[in-house]
Structure formats: C-alpha cells, structure tokens
Short mmCIF file of C-alpha atoms in Angstrom, two decimals:
data_model
loop_
_atom_site.label_atom_id
_atom_site.label_comp_id
_atom_site.label_asym_id
_atom_site.label_seq_id
_atom_site.Cartn_x
_atom_site.Cartn_y
_atom_site.Cartn_z
CA MET A 30 99.83 73.52 106.22
CA LEU A 31 101.10 77.17 105.63
CA ARG A 32 99.35 78.33 108.71
CA ALA A 33 100.58 75.31 110.68
CA LEU A 34 104.28 76.19 109.59
CA TYR A 35 103.81 79.70 110.59
CA ASP A 36 102.23 78.78 114.03
CA LEU A 37 105.45 76.56 114.68
CA ALA A 38 107.83 79.04 113.44
CA THR A 39 106.55 81.75 115.75
CA TRP A 40 106.26 79.51 118.90
CA LEU A 41 110.01 78.33 118.11
CA ALA A 42 111.15 81.88 117.75
CA GLN A 43 110.07 82.87 121.46
CA PRO A 44 113.50 82.28 123.02
CA LEU A 45 115.20 84.27 120.22
CA LEU A 46 112.79 87.14 120.96
CA ARG A 47 113.70 87.03 124.67
CA ARG A 48 117.35 87.12 123.79
CA LYS A 49 116.89 90.02 121.33
CA LEU A 50 115.00 92.00 123.92
CA ARG A 51 117.68 91.38 126.54
CA ARG A 52 120.35 92.68 123.89
CA ARG A 53 118.17 95.77 123.00
CA GLY A 54 117.51 96.40 126.47
CA GLN A 55 121.30 97.09 127.22
CA ALA A 56 121.01 100.27 125.03
CA GLU A 57 117.34 100.97 125.66
CA PRO A 58 116.05 99.74 129.16
CA GLY A 59 112.63 100.20 127.81
CA TYR A 60 112.89 96.97 126.30
CA LEU A 61 113.20 95.21 129.54
CA GLN A 62 109.89 96.59 130.87
CA ALA A 63 107.08 94.01 131.40
CA VAL A 64 108.57 91.51 128.96
CA ASP A 65 105.94 88.83 129.92
CA GLU A 66 103.29 91.02 128.22
CA ARG A 67 104.82 90.15 124.90
CA PHE A 68 104.09 86.50 125.42
CA GLY A 69 100.53 87.24 126.65
CA ARG A 70 101.19 86.86 130.25
CA TYR A 71 99.50 89.48 132.20
CA GLY A 72 99.74 88.61 135.79
CA ALA A 73 101.06 92.11 136.84
CA ALA A 74 99.33 94.00 134.06
CA PRO A 75 96.13 96.02 134.67
CA GLU A 76 92.71 94.50 134.04
CA ARG A 77 90.22 95.54 131.18
CA PRO A 78 89.76 99.25 131.26
CA GLN A 79 86.05 100.10 132.14
CA PRO A 80 84.64 102.84 129.86
CA ALA A 81 81.98 105.37 131.28
CA ASP A 82 78.54 106.03 130.01
CA GLY A 83 78.33 103.26 127.42
CA ALA A 84 81.34 104.51 125.61
CA PRO A 85 83.68 101.73 124.02
CA LEU A 86 87.07 100.40 124.99
CA VAL A 87 89.21 101.47 121.89
CA TRP A 88 92.44 99.49 121.21
CA LEU A 89 95.09 101.34 119.21
CA HIS A 90 98.15 99.33 118.19
CA ALA A 91 100.83 101.90 117.22
CA VAL A 92 104.07 99.80 116.86
CA SER A 93 106.69 102.49 116.88
CA LEU A 94 107.34 106.21 117.16
CA GLY A 95 105.72 107.07 113.89
CA GLU A 96 102.46 105.18 114.37
CA THR A 97 102.32 106.58 117.94
CA ARG A 98 102.32 110.05 116.64
CA ALA A 99 99.57 109.12 114.05
CA ALA A 100 97.60 107.79 117.08
CA ALA A 101 98.19 111.17 118.96
CA ALA A 102 96.59 112.76 116.05
CA LEU A 103 93.55 110.66 116.15
CA LEU A 104 92.90 110.56 119.79
CA PRO A 105 91.39 113.98 120.26
CA ALA A 106 88.75 113.28 117.86
CA LEU A 107 88.02 109.93 119.44
CA ARG A 108 87.84 111.43 122.91
CA ALA A 109 85.59 114.19 121.76
CA GLN A 110 83.31 111.59 119.97
CA TRP A 111 83.14 109.30 123.00
CA PRO A 112 83.94 111.39 126.17
CA GLY A 113 83.73 108.28 128.46
CA MET A 114 85.96 106.11 126.23
CA ARG A 115 88.87 104.24 127.50
CA LEU A 116 92.13 103.49 125.57
CA LEU A 117 94.15 100.34 125.42
CA LEU A 118 97.30 101.31 123.79
CA THR A 119 99.93 98.79 122.43
CA HIS A 120 103.48 98.94 121.02
CA GLY A 121 106.20 96.90 119.68
CA THR A 122 109.14 99.43 120.26
CA ALA A 123 110.50 101.23 123.33
CA THR A 124 110.46 104.60 121.58
CA GLY A 125 106.72 104.19 120.74
CA ARG A 126 105.74 102.98 124.19
CA ALA A 127 107.76 106.08 125.84
CA GLU A 128 105.89 108.42 123.47
CA GLY A 129 102.64 106.64 123.86
CA ALA A 130 102.77 107.15 127.87
CA GLN A 131 102.13 110.83 127.26
CA LEU A 132 98.71 110.09 125.59
CA LEU A 133 97.20 108.28 128.60
CA GLN A 134 94.40 109.52 130.64
CA PRO A 135 93.22 108.13 133.94
CA GLY A 136 91.65 104.63 133.35
CA ASP A 137 93.73 103.86 130.10
CA VAL A 138 96.05 101.08 129.83
CA GLN A 139 99.35 100.61 127.95
CA LEU A 140 100.83 97.21 127.00
CA TRP A 141 103.20 95.51 124.63
CA GLN A 142 101.85 94.02 121.48
CA PRO A 143 101.52 90.19 121.77
CA TRP A 144 103.97 88.10 119.90
CA ASP A 145 102.24 86.54 116.99
CA THR A 146 101.68 83.13 118.44
CA ARG A 147 98.28 81.61 118.66
CA ALA A 148 98.26 81.37 122.41
CA ALA A 149 99.64 84.80 123.16
CA THR A 150 97.32 86.57 120.79
CA ARG A 151 94.30 84.52 122.00
CA ARG A 152 95.24 85.62 125.64
CA PHE A 153 95.37 89.07 124.73
CA ALA A 154 91.91 89.11 122.91
CA ARG A 155 90.13 87.10 125.70
CA ARG A 156 91.57 89.43 128.58
CA TYR A 157 90.88 92.78 126.98
CA ARG A 158 88.10 92.09 124.52
CA PRO A 159 88.02 95.78 123.06
CA ASP A 160 85.02 97.05 121.37
CA ILE A 161 87.14 97.96 118.38
CA GLY A 162 90.72 97.25 117.60
CA VAL A 163 92.63 99.66 115.29
CA LEU A 164 95.87 98.73 113.77
CA MET A 165 97.95 101.93 112.78
CA GLU A 166 99.30 102.06 109.31
CA THR A 167 101.00 98.63 108.46
CA GLU A 168 100.80 96.16 111.27
CA VAL A 169 98.86 93.26 110.08
CA TRP A 170 99.77 89.86 111.89
CA PRO A 171 97.94 86.62 110.96
CA ASN A 172 97.47 85.26 114.45
CA LEU A 173 96.49 88.55 115.75
CA VAL A 174 93.84 89.07 113.14
CA ARG A 175 92.59 85.35 113.56
CA ALA A 176 92.43 85.79 117.33
CA CYS A 177 90.36 88.81 117.16
CA ALA A 178 88.05 87.28 114.74
CA ASP A 179 87.56 84.32 117.04
CA GLU A 180 86.83 86.56 120.01
CA GLY A 181 84.47 88.77 118.13
CA VAL A 182 86.62 91.96 118.18
CA PRO A 183 86.28 94.15 115.13
CA LEU A 184 89.65 94.82 113.85
CA VAL A 185 90.38 97.58 111.43
CA LEU A 186 93.56 99.07 109.73
CA ALA A 187 93.63 102.79 109.86
CA ASN A 188 96.09 105.35 108.21
CA ALA A 189 96.91 102.26 106.06
CA ARG A 190 99.91 102.57 103.75
CA LEU A 191 101.57 99.96 101.63
CA SER A 192 104.61 100.54 99.27
CA ASP A 193 105.21 98.65 96.12
CA GLN A 194 108.10 97.07 97.87
CA SER A 195 106.02 95.87 100.63
CA LEU A 196 103.22 94.62 98.35
CA ARG A 197 105.78 92.40 96.54
CA GLY A 198 107.02 91.02 99.88
CA ALA A 199 103.55 90.47 100.97
CA GLN A 200 102.76 88.67 97.64
CA ARG A 201 105.65 86.34 98.21
CA ALA A 202 104.35 85.26 101.61
CA GLY A 203 101.29 83.90 99.67
CA ARG A 204 97.86 82.90 101.17
CA LEU A 205 98.97 83.53 104.84
CA LEU A 206 99.11 87.18 104.49
CA LYS A 207 96.35 87.72 102.04
CA ALA A 208 94.19 85.69 104.56
CA ALA A 209 95.30 88.28 107.25
CA TYR A 210 94.43 91.31 105.15
CA ALA A 211 91.01 89.64 104.07
CA GLY A 212 90.28 89.00 107.66
CA LEU A 213 90.26 92.76 108.59
CA GLY A 214 86.80 94.22 109.19
CA ALA A 215 87.66 97.44 107.19
CA VAL A 216 90.82 99.32 106.03
CA TRP A 217 91.09 103.05 105.61
CA ALA A 218 93.87 104.00 103.28
CA GLN A 219 96.03 107.18 103.14
CA THR A 220 96.08 107.45 99.40
CA ASP A 221 94.41 106.10 96.21
CA GLN A 222 97.76 104.35 95.38
CA ASP A 223 97.81 102.64 98.80
CA ALA A 224 94.24 101.56 98.56
CA ASP A 225 94.95 99.95 95.11
CA ARG A 226 97.97 98.01 96.62
CA LEU A 227 95.90 96.83 99.64
CA ARG A 228 93.09 95.59 97.46
CA GLN A 229 95.48 93.61 95.70
CA LEU A 230 95.99 91.73 98.99
CA GLY A 231 92.36 91.11 99.39
CA ALA A 232 92.00 93.94 102.02
CA PRO A 233 88.48 95.27 102.39
CA VAL A 234 89.24 98.93 101.65
CA GLU A 235 86.30 101.14 102.64
CA GLY A 236 87.88 104.46 102.01
CA VAL A 237 90.69 106.86 101.41
CA LEU A 238 90.65 109.19 104.29
CA GLY A 239 94.15 110.91 104.08
CA ASN A 240 97.12 110.83 106.38
CA LEU A 241 96.50 111.36 110.04
CA LYS A 242 100.08 112.81 110.59
CA PHE A 243 98.80 116.06 108.92
CA ASP A 244 96.44 116.47 111.96
CA ALA A 245 99.28 116.30 114.39
CA GLN A 246 100.01 119.84 115.87
CA PRO A 247 103.54 120.66 116.60
CA SER A 248 104.17 121.55 120.37
CA GLN A 249 104.19 125.35 120.67
CA ALA A 250 106.48 124.97 123.59
CA LEU A 251 108.95 122.77 121.68
CA LEU A 252 108.77 125.26 118.70
CA ALA A 253 109.44 128.20 121.05
CA GLN A 254 112.42 126.26 122.68
CA GLY A 255 113.85 125.55 119.16
CA GLN A 256 113.40 129.22 118.08
CA ALA A 257 115.48 130.36 121.27
CA TRP A 258 118.17 127.82 120.46
CA ARG A 259 118.37 129.21 116.97
CA ALA A 260 118.67 132.86 118.28
CA ARG A 261 121.69 131.67 120.17
CA ALA A 262 123.22 129.92 117.23
CA GLY A 263 124.88 132.74 115.63
CA ARG A 264 124.83 131.16 112.21
CA PRO A 265 122.57 129.07 110.00
CA VAL A 266 121.87 125.53 111.23
CA LEU A 267 121.73 122.63 108.68
CA LEU A 268 119.93 119.49 110.14
CA LEU A 269 120.19 116.03 109.05
CA ALA A 270 116.99 114.74 110.53
CA SER A 271 116.02 111.20 111.45
CA SER A 272 119.32 109.87 109.96
CA ARG A 273 119.75 106.14 109.39
CA GLU A 274 122.91 103.95 109.58
CA GLY A 275 125.36 104.70 106.76
CA GLU A 276 124.03 108.27 106.08
CA GLU A 277 125.82 109.96 108.99
CA ALA A 278 129.28 108.72 107.70
CA GLU A 279 128.51 109.85 104.20
CA PHE A 280 127.26 113.23 105.77
CA PHE A 281 130.59 113.69 107.62
CA LYS A 282 132.52 112.72 104.42
CA GLN A 283 130.60 115.06 102.24
CA ILE A 284 131.43 117.85 104.68
CA ARG A 285 135.05 117.50 103.80
CA ALA A 286 134.53 117.16 100.08
CA LEU A 287 132.30 120.45 100.23
CA ALA A 288 135.17 122.44 101.42
CA GLY A 289 137.80 120.47 99.42
CA ALA A 290 140.00 119.93 102.51
CA GLU A 291 141.66 116.85 103.87
CA SER A 292 140.07 116.64 107.21
CA ALA A 293 136.71 117.77 108.83
CA PRO A 294 138.42 120.50 111.04
CA GLN A 295 140.14 121.93 107.98
CA ALA A 296 136.88 121.94 106.06
CA ILE A 297 135.10 123.73 109.06
CA GLU A 298 138.01 126.21 109.18
CA LYS A 299 138.04 126.85 105.50
CA GLU A 300 134.03 127.60 105.72
CA ALA A 301 134.67 130.19 108.40
CA ASN A 302 136.25 132.32 105.89
CA GLU A 303 133.27 132.12 103.52
CA ALA A 304 130.04 133.96 103.67
CA ILE A 305 128.01 130.94 104.94
CA ARG A 306 129.24 128.58 107.62
CA PRO A 307 126.63 126.32 108.72
CA GLN A 308 126.23 124.81 112.15
CA TRP A 309 125.76 121.08 111.66
CA LEU A 310 123.17 119.23 113.56
CA VAL A 311 122.34 115.48 113.37
CA VAL A 312 119.32 113.78 114.83
CA PRO A 313 119.55 109.94 114.53
CA ARG A 314 116.22 107.93 113.82
CA HIS A 315 116.95 105.42 116.62
CA PRO A 316 118.16 106.21 120.14
CA GLN A 317 120.18 103.11 120.47
CA ARG A 318 122.47 104.80 117.97
CA PHE A 319 123.32 107.98 119.59
CA ASP A 320 126.48 106.86 121.15
CA GLU A 321 127.62 105.33 117.83
CA VAL A 322 126.87 108.42 115.86
CA ALA A 323 128.73 110.52 118.50
CA ALA A 324 131.80 108.24 118.08
CA LEU A 325 131.50 108.45 114.47
CA ALA A 326 131.88 112.00 114.40
CA GLY A 327 134.65 111.88 116.76
CA GLN A 328 136.44 109.47 114.12
CA HIS A 329 136.04 112.28 111.38
CA GLY A 330 137.82 114.63 113.89
CA LEU A 331 134.47 116.63 114.86
CA THR A 332 133.78 117.88 118.37
CA VAL A 333 130.20 116.93 119.44
CA GLY A 334 127.93 118.86 121.55
CA ARG A 335 125.14 116.41 122.75
CA ARG A 336 121.67 117.77 123.55
CA SER A 337 121.47 115.54 126.54
CA GLN A 338 124.35 117.58 128.14
CA TRP A 339 123.19 121.16 127.19
CA ALA A 340 122.43 123.14 130.16
CA ASP A 341 120.66 126.27 128.94
CA GLY A 342 121.06 125.75 125.31
CA PRO A 343 123.53 124.51 122.65
CA GLU A 344 127.22 124.60 123.50
CA PRO A 345 129.87 125.30 120.92
CA ALA A 346 130.89 122.40 118.83
CA ASP A 347 131.48 121.26 115.27
CA VAL A 348 128.47 119.07 115.29
CA TRP A 349 125.30 119.16 117.53
CA LEU A 350 123.84 115.71 118.17
CA GLY A 351 119.98 115.67 118.95
CA ASP A 352 120.27 112.62 121.27
CA SER A 353 116.81 113.16 122.93
CA LEU A 354 113.27 111.62 122.37
CA GLY A 355 110.21 113.74 121.43
CA GLU A 356 111.81 117.07 120.53
CA MET A 357 111.73 116.87 116.76
CA PRO A 358 109.60 120.13 116.58
CA ALA A 359 112.35 121.91 118.56
CA TYR A 360 115.11 120.63 116.20
CA TYR A 361 113.08 121.61 113.09
CA ALA A 362 112.52 125.07 114.52
CA LEU A 363 116.22 125.38 115.36
CA ALA A 364 117.07 124.35 111.75
CA ASP A 365 117.36 126.58 108.72
CA VAL A 366 117.13 123.82 106.30
CA ALA A 367 116.69 119.97 106.94
CA LEU A 368 117.93 116.92 105.04
CA LEU A 369 115.44 114.08 105.19
CA GLY A 370 117.02 111.07 106.79
CA GLY A 371 116.29 107.55 105.22
CA SER A 372 115.99 109.07 101.79
CA PHE A 373 119.77 109.13 100.95
CA ALA A 374 120.07 105.32 101.42
CA PRO A 375 117.38 102.95 99.98
CA LEU A 376 115.52 102.78 103.18
CA GLY A 377 112.13 104.58 102.02
CA GLY A 378 112.58 107.86 103.72
CA GLN A 379 110.83 109.28 106.95
CA ASN A 380 107.74 111.49 107.40
CA LEU A 381 108.39 114.88 106.26
CA ILE A 382 105.04 116.28 107.30
CA GLU A 383 106.22 117.16 110.67
CA ALA A 384 109.01 119.34 109.23
CA ALA A 385 106.60 121.03 106.88
CA ALA A 386 104.30 121.79 109.66
CA CYS A 387 107.20 123.33 111.69
CA GLY A 388 108.11 125.56 108.71
CA CYS A 389 111.43 124.00 107.98
CA PRO A 390 112.46 123.56 104.36
CA VAL A 391 113.25 120.03 103.42
CA LEU A 392 115.82 118.62 101.05
CA MET A 393 115.08 114.72 100.21
CA GLY A 394 117.02 112.12 98.43
CA PRO A 395 115.75 109.71 95.79
CA HIS A 396 114.43 107.03 98.13
CA THR A 397 111.00 108.17 99.63
CA PHE A 398 108.80 105.03 98.80
CA ASN A 399 107.46 104.63 102.12
CA PHE A 400 105.97 108.13 101.89
CA ALA A 401 105.71 108.48 98.17
CA GLN A 402 102.69 110.66 97.82
CA ALA A 403 103.40 112.98 100.79
CA ALA A 404 106.96 113.55 99.55
CA GLU A 405 105.69 114.20 95.96
CA GLN A 406 102.82 116.46 97.36
CA ALA A 407 105.48 118.62 99.47
CA ARG A 408 107.70 118.80 96.33
CA ALA A 409 104.76 120.12 94.19
CA ALA A 410 103.73 122.60 96.86
CA GLY A 411 107.25 124.01 97.20
CA ALA A 412 107.80 122.85 100.69
CA ALA A 413 110.52 120.32 99.71
CA GLU A 414 112.97 119.89 96.94
CA ARG A 415 114.33 116.40 95.64
CA VAL A 416 118.15 115.99 95.01
CA PRO A 417 120.00 112.95 93.66
CA ASP A 418 122.29 112.35 96.68
CA LEU A 419 123.61 113.64 99.80
CA ALA A 420 126.43 115.56 98.09
CA ALA A 421 123.98 117.27 95.92
CA ALA A 422 121.92 117.96 99.02
CA LEU A 423 124.88 119.70 100.86
CA ARG A 424 125.43 121.74 97.74
CA ARG A 425 121.76 122.91 97.57
CA ALA A 426 121.69 123.62 101.15
CA GLN A 427 124.47 126.06 100.86
CA VAL A 428 122.54 127.87 98.30
CA LEU A 429 119.35 127.95 100.50
CA LEU A 430 121.28 128.85 103.57
CA ALA A 431 122.36 132.21 101.61
CA ASP A 432 118.87 132.77 100.30
CA GLY A 433 116.80 133.92 103.22
CA ALA A 434 113.75 134.87 100.83
CA GLY A 435 113.81 131.42 99.30
CA ARG A 436 113.85 129.75 102.72
CA ALA A 437 111.03 131.96 103.87
CA ARG A 438 108.88 130.88 100.79
CA MET A 439 109.57 127.25 101.53
CA ALA A 440 108.79 127.61 105.03
CA GLU A 441 105.41 129.11 104.56
CA ALA A 442 104.68 126.61 101.69
CA GLY A 443 105.19 123.82 104.20
CA ARG A 444 102.91 125.32 106.75
CA ALA A 445 100.18 125.74 104.05
CA PHE A 446 100.82 122.17 102.66
CA ALA A 447 100.34 120.81 106.27
CA ARG A 448 97.02 122.71 106.67
CA GLN A 449 95.71 121.80 103.38
CA HIS A 450 95.72 118.04 104.00
CA GLN A 451 94.20 118.15 107.49
CA GLY A 452 90.88 116.32 108.39
CA ALA A 453 91.95 112.69 108.35
CA ALA A 454 91.33 112.43 112.24
CA ALA A 455 87.79 113.51 111.90
CA ARG A 456 87.05 111.37 109.07
CA THR A 457 88.54 108.33 110.77
CA ALA A 458 86.71 108.90 113.97
CA ARG A 459 83.35 109.02 112.21
CA ALA A 460 84.27 105.73 110.30
CA MET A 461 85.19 104.03 113.73
CA ALA A 462 81.76 105.28 115.18
CA LEU A 463 79.79 103.58 112.32
CA ARG A 464 81.94 100.33 112.89
CA VAL A 465 81.39 100.25 116.74
CA GLY A 466 77.57 101.10 116.08
CA ALA A 467 77.46 98.23 113.71
CA LYS A 468 79.15 95.86 116.23
CA GLY A 469 76.78 97.02 118.95
CA GLN A 470 73.72 96.15 116.75
CA HIS A 471 75.36 92.70 115.83
CA ASP A 472 75.91 91.88 119.31
CA ALA A 473 72.45 92.63 120.37
CA THR A 474 71.24 90.30 117.52
CA VAL A 475 73.69 87.61 118.49
CA ALA A 476 72.70 87.75 122.10
CA ALA A 477 68.99 87.05 121.12
CA SER A 478 69.87 84.28 118.94
CA PRO A 479 69.68 80.64 120.31
CA SER A 480 72.74 79.64 118.36
CA CYS A 481 75.03 81.86 120.95
CA GLY A 482 74.61 80.97 124.57
CA ASP A 483 72.36 77.92 125.13
CA ALA A 484 71.50 75.55 122.20
CA PRO A 485 67.89 75.07 121.33
CA ASP A 486 67.71 71.75 123.39
CA GLY A 487 69.04 73.54 126.44
CA ARG A 488 72.48 72.06 126.22
CA SER A 489 75.53 74.26 126.30
CA PRO A 490 77.17 74.77 122.88
CA ALA A 491 80.32 73.00 122.16
CA PRO A 492 83.43 75.22 122.60
#
C-alpha cells in the first residue's frame, strides 16, 4: 500500500515539477534544457553509449555540484582501469549538469536524472542498460532502485554519507526507504559513522573507503588566477564561502557591529584607520541567488564588484561578489581566510576539503552535521577552527589576518590534511571492478540457464 501511494504521489507531482522547472529556468536557463529527459522521454537524446574493447558502460548519478566534483575525482581512476569505458552521467541540478559537461569524453552521454515515477525510471533503465549504476553520496530513490533491479542493472551507492538528521527522516519514511536502501547491490561509505547509520536502514555496506573529494585536485590555472588577483588586492581578503540564505544578511550586519558604526560605509571607513582592513568577498552557494545577494549588499550601503564584470581582475568595491561557477579554487587562492558557508545557520555546512587543499584557512560555525567527520578531522589537523557564530568568526578572522605566521601554519596543515586522506578513488574503482566482474559472471550463468530466454518446453517465458 505504501509503495502504491508513493507511485501515485510521484505521478501526480509531475505537473508541479514542470512548473518548478519553468520557474527555476527564469534564473538558471539550464533547467529549461531537455526537460523531457526528466520524465523518461528520450526522443532527441543520444542512444546508449557503446564502450570499446569489452569495457563497461558506467552510469554515474551526481545530483548536484558537490556530487559532480566527487564524480570528477573518481573518473580518472575508472578511465585508467577501463580505457574503453563509456560514461553515462546524470544530474538533478543545472549547476551539476554544467560542471559535469567538462567531464565528458567522445562517446559519453549526459542526461537528467529521471523523475522517480515507475514509468520514467523503467524507460531510463531499459533504454540505457548500464553495466553498473553508481549513485553518488545520498541519492537513493525507491522507483529508481526497483527499475534497476527489474532490468538487471547492478546499482551501488558510492562515497555514501548519511547524517543523524537524514537517518531520522529516512526512518520516519518507514519501509519504503528501507526497502530502497536494502535493494542496492553494495554501499561504500565515507566514514564508520556513515556506515553505521546506513546499516540501520538495511543498506548492504561492504566497506568504508573514505571521501572521494580528498582525491580532487584543485586546478593549477585557477589557483594561479586567484593568486594574481590576491597580489592586486592590496589588503587581506576575507571570504564568506558557499554562503546560504540568511548568512549574507548576518555577515553584513556583523561588519557594522565589528566596527561599532551606524552604517556599513562608516564601518569600512573606520577600519581604514586600523592596522587590518579586510576586503570582503562573498561567494553564494547557489547561482540563482547572485542578484539577490548583490541587492542585499546594496541595501546595507555597500558597493559591489561582481566577478562577472571584472575585466583584468577585481575592481575596487566594498564587497566583491563571486558570481561565477567552477572558480572556487581561484576564490580560495584569493582569500587569506574563509568562513564556511552553511555552517552559521542550521544547514549542515559545506565541503571544506577543497578549501584545505587550496591552502586556505577555514573558520566554521557550529552546524557541520552534513560533513561532521571531515570538519572534525580538519579542526584536529589545525586546518580549520570552530567558532560559535558569525560574529565570533569575524572577530577571530581579524586576529588571523594580522597573524601571517598563524595563517601559514593553517594553510600548510590544510594541504597536509587533504593529502593524508587521499586514496578513496582507487579503492572505489577496485570495488566497482569486482562488482562489474561479478555481474559478467552472473550474466553468463543466466544466459546459459533455461529459465531465462526460452522456457524448457520451448515456449517464451511470461513477461
């Protein structure tokens, strides 16, 4: 009954999804691209990719930007393991799809994730029939799991994580989600804590392989670009990285409080007479909020210099706004200290591994439950510090900006921390190879069996 209600709900929600895509597409045109793919309609989509030399077709589902970057860390190991492989890459967000386009090679295919109706997921699985499906991190959908099982597609969850909050939500969903997790072929968790929580949902956890994001290498070109911008800044740069709704307003408010002035321009003027006057830099997490954050800064009396309007580098402004995609290494290289967005409101934080790998000291708030172990490991390694709120973060940042030696120690600790935890990509690729090999042996056995194909009396089996 629960499954039938879920099937009905996802079917009835399709018009609402189309309306949401049209609305999101006004700010992010990528959402208007190939909309029919989301409903399992592939008239204009490429056919199934054809691997070479007996290599597999690997389907990676990376719903958003963070998961796509994890996939980017895994792909070199997979391509080295299977030189003739083809990639089927799916996403749920426009930022993920834009980032993922850079990972494609000739013969690969990129699509939207099918909406989780029985019909759409079945059409997807039957049309593309990957040799293995890999869901990145958290994306477990009941009908998608069922469709893959029905079509004989091995489906695994890689780089898997599950917070306490997400576990409680999944448990409230009851047997529906538990059946989906139990229906996976294998789960490879990031941490022991993630593995324990996943097992509580019935997931077949086969190992703790680490976090793929440690294997991501920052672009040297972007790092060099950020360092060049930094040389031109003329003063220390304080970055609010991957900020979320509500954090920017508090950030601008605290700028005033820090200087004890009535308005943001007065605050900045007062700091000009002090030893350290930071250049403020804000990079919102979601691109559809770029204009909103620029307007918010204006409401606080701040002038804004937008990255999208820079010619040869940053232009003078009270606040620089990082309104571009794919340039976080450049922003981290530009900054002297980064405040971790998503951690100052109860949103679970953002991935701080990239900041550490770029050598940018991090100050994080109390809310890092989505990346709990990485945050604690970074703190223990000396790459990050935890503060109780955004006001405390700004006060601590002022101290760090005046302490070049302290920042240098945190920067080197961050790089060492990132190097120390590498290796998940190679481990995951090896685990996938065993899974694909097992499928090949299973398929050969099934093909030889009279129960698949013609029945013993020569009649075709029932559908």
